[in-house]
XYZ file of C-alpha atoms in Angstrom:
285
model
C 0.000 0.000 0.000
C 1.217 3.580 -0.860
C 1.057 6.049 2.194
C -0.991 8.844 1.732
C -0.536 11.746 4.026
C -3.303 13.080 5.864
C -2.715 16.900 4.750
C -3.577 15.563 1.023
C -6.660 13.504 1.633
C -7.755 16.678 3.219
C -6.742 18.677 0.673
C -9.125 16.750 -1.790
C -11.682 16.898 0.796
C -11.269 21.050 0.639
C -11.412 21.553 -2.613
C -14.644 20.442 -2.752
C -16.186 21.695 0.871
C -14.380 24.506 1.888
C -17.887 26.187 2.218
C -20.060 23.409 3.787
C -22.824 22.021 1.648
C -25.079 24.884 1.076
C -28.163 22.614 -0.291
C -28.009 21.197 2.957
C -27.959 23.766 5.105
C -30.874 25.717 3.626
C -33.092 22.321 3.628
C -32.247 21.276 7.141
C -31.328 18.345 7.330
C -27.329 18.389 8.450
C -28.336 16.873 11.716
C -30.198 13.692 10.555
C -28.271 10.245 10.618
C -27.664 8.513 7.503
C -25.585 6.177 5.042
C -23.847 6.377 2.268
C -22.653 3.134 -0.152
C -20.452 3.379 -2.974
C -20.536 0.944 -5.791
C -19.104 -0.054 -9.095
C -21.448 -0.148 -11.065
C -19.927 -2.461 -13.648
C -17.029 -4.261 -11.665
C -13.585 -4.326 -12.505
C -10.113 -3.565 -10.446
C -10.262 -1.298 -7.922
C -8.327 1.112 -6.293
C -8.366 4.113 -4.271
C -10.335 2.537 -1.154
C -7.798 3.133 1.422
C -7.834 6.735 0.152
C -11.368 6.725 0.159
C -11.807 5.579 3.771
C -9.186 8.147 4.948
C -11.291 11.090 3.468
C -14.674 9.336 4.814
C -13.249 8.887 8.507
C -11.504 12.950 8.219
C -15.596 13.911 8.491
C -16.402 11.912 11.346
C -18.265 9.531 10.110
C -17.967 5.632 10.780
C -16.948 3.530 7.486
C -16.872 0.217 6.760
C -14.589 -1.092 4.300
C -16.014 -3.701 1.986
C -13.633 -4.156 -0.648
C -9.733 -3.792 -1.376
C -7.185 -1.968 -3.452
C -6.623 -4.909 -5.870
C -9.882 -6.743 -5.709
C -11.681 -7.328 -9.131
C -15.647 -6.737 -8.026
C -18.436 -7.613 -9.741
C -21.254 -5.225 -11.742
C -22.655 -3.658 -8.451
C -20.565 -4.757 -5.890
C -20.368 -2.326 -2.895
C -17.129 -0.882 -2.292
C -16.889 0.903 0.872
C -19.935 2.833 3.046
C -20.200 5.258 6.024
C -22.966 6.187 8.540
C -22.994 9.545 10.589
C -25.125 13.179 9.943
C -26.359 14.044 6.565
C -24.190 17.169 6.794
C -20.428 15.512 6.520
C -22.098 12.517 4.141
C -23.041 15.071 2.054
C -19.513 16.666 2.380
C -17.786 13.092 1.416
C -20.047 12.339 -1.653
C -18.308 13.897 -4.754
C -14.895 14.677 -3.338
C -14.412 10.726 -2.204
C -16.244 9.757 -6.009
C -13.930 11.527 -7.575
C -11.358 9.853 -6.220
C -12.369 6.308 -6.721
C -13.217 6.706 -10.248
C -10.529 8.087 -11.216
C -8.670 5.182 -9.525
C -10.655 2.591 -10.538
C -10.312 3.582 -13.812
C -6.541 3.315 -14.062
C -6.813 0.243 -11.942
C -9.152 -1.008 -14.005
C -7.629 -0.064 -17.322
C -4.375 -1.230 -16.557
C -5.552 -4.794 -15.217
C -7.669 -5.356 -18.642
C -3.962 -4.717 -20.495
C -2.381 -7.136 -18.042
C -5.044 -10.283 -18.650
C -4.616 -9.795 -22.391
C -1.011 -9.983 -21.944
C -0.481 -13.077 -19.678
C -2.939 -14.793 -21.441
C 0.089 -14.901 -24.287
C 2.534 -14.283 -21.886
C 2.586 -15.250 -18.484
C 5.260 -13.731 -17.461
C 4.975 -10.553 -19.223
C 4.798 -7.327 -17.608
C 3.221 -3.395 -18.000
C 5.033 -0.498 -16.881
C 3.254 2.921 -15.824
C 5.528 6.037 -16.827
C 5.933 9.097 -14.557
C 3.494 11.272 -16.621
C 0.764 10.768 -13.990
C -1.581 13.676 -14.417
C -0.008 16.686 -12.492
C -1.088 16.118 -8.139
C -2.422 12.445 -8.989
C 1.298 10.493 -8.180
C 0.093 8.815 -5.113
C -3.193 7.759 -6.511
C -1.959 7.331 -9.733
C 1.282 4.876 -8.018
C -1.083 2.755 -5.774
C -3.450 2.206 -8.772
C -0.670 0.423 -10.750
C 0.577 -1.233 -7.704
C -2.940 -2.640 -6.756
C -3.525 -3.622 -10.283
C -0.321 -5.725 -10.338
C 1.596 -3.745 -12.699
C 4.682 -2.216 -12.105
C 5.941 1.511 -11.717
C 8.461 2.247 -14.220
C 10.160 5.322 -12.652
C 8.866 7.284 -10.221
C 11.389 9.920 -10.661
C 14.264 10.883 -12.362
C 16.565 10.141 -9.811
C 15.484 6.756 -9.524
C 16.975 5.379 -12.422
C 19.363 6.081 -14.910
C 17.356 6.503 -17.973
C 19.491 8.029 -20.976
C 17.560 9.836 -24.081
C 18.634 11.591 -27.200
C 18.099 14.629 -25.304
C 20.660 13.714 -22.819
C 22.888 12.653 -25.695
C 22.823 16.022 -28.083
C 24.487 17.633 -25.147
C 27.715 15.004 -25.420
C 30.780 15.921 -27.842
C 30.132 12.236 -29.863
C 26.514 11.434 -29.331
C 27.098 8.255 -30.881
C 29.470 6.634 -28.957
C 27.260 4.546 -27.278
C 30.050 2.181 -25.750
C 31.933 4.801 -24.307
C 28.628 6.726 -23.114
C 27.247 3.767 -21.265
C 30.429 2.896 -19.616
C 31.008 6.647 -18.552
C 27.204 6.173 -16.575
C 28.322 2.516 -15.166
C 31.668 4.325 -13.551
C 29.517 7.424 -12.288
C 26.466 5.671 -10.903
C 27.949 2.198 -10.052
C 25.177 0.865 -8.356
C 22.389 1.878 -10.850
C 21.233 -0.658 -13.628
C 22.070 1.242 -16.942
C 18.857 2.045 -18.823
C 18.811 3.936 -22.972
C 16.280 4.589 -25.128
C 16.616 4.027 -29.180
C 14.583 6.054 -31.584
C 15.091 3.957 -34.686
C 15.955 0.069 -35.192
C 19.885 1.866 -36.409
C 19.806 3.087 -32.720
C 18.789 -0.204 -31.031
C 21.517 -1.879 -32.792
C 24.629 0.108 -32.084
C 23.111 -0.002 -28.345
C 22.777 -3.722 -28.386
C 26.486 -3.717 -28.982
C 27.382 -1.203 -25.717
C 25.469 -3.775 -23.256
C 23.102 -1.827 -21.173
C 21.385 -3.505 -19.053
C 18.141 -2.770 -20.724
C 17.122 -0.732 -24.279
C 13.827 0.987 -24.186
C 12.633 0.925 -28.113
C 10.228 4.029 -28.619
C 7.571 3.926 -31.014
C 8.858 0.904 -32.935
C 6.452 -1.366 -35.008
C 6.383 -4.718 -34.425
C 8.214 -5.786 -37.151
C 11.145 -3.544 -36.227
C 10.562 -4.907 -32.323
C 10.635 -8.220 -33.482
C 14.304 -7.529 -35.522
C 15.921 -5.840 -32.714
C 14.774 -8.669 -30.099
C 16.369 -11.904 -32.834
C 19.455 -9.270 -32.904
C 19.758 -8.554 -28.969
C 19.044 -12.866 -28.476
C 22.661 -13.415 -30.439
C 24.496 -10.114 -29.712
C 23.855 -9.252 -26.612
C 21.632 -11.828 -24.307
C 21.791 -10.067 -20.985
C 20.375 -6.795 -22.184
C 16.655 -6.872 -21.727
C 14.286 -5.007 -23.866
C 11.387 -2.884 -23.233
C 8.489 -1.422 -25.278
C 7.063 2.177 -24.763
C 5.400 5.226 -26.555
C 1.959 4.393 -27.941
C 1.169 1.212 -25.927
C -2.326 1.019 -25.407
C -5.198 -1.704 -24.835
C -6.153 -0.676 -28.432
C -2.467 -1.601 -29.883
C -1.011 -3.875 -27.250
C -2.497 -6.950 -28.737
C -0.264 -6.323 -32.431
C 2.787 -6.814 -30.390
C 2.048 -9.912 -28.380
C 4.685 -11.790 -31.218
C 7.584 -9.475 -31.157
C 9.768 -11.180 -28.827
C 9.810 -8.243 -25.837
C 7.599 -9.425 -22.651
C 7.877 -5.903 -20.814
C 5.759 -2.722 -22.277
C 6.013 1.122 -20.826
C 3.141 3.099 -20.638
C 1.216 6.259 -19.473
C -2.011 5.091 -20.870
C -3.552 3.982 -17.889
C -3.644 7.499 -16.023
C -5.723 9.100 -18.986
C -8.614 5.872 -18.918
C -11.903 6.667 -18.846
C -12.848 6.812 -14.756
C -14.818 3.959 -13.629
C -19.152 4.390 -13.125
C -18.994 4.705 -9.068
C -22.469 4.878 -8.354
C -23.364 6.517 -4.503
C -25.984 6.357 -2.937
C -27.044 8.311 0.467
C -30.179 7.129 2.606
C -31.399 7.755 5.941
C -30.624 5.980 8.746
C -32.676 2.589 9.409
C -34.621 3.672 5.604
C -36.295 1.262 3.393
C -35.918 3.439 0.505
């Protein structure tokens, strides 16, 4: 589980409430107990519960947790519900919607990729890039994480990751021997990590030996080349597929030979139907 501060749960809670709930203050009714449920309304991975729950219990109220970050729900399922005053269930609603649709949808999204995947490939895996829509990294991180996929690089000091943009700034840009041994001598304890723009690229990295070759916006075809090459030439570099990897296109490279795929796809999936519903206390209705 990814911690979530306090201070930000709030934070989502505020934007949304930082001037009560006028409807129910001019009806009345702050004061009278109630419940709220949360479903999904047509199942799928979910995420964003224990985020959820932290915003629910912030207002007071009592909540009951009744699924996980993780857990693929049926059409309808309940995911989490809260009792206490109209007033502060009224103040949860949207703010604590928004946040598990949002998550459910990357969740979601992002599972559906993995089935088709290691259905083929069983032990293929997706990567989620650091493009996470700006103030939705936590969220965004424990979505991937709950949906068993993995988190590609959370920052740029996590890894080193070198691009063509790093390389136009070198004297010989193509000297991709002598480049990738300069980064093993400065950062010794880092797994050495380049990206190729075009199949020439992949090849002259093959023959440096990183440890692993991102190929950006290849076809499968060209995938497919570059993997036969790096089998003979250079067997402990792994490869790695990224830009344009979506559900829509992931299935046309299931027979290239690479097992891992990079994406940012999942953060921009359509959020998942959270339906909410808010009843008195002990109603029928």
């Amino acid at each position: 589980m990814i911690f979530i501060p306090q201070a930000l749960t709030d934070a989502w809670l505020q934007e949304d409430i930082y001037g009560g709930d006028v409807t129910t203050r001019a009806l009345g009714i702050g004061d009278i107990p109630g419940r709220i449920i949360f479903c999904h309304r047509k199942g799928g991975c979910v995420s964003g519960i224990v985020a959820g729950r932290q915003m629910l219990c912030a207002l007071g109220l009592s909540v009951t947790t009744l699924a996980c970050d993780g857990e693929r729900v049926a059409p309808g399922q309940a995911l989490l519900t809260a009792s206490g005053c109209a007033a502060a269930l009224h103040q949860g609603w949207k703010a604590v919607q928004n946040v598990l649709e949002w998550s459910c949808g990357v969740s979601g999204y992002l599972s559906d990729m993995l089935a088709v995947l290691r259905q083929r490939h069983p032990d293929g895996h997706i990567a989620c890039t650091r493009k996470a829509i700006p103030g939705t990294k936590l969220l965004a991180t424990q979505a991937v994480i709950a949906a068993g996929g993995l988190i590609h690089r959370a920052g740029c000091a996590e890894t080193v990751l070198l691009f063509a943009n790093h390389r136009r700034f070198l004297a010989n840009n193509q000297a991709w021997r002598d480049i990738v041994d300069r980064l093993r001598r400065a950062a010794p304890e880092k797994k050495i990590v380049v990206e190729a723009d075009t199949p020439d690229e992949a090849m002259a990295a093959l023959a440096a030996a990183p440890d692993l070759i991102q190929l950006d916006k290849f076809t499968p075809d060209q995938a497919l080349q570059v993997a036969k090459q790096a089998a003979m030439t250079a067997p402990d570099c792994s490869l790695a597929l990224t830009g344009g990897i979506t559900s829509a296109s992931l299935p046309e490279y299931l027979d290239c030979g690479i097992r891992l795929f990079v994406t940012s796809a999942p953060y921009y999936a359509t959020p998942a139907d959270i339906g909410v519903r808010l009843i008195p206390e002990n109603s029928t209705q």
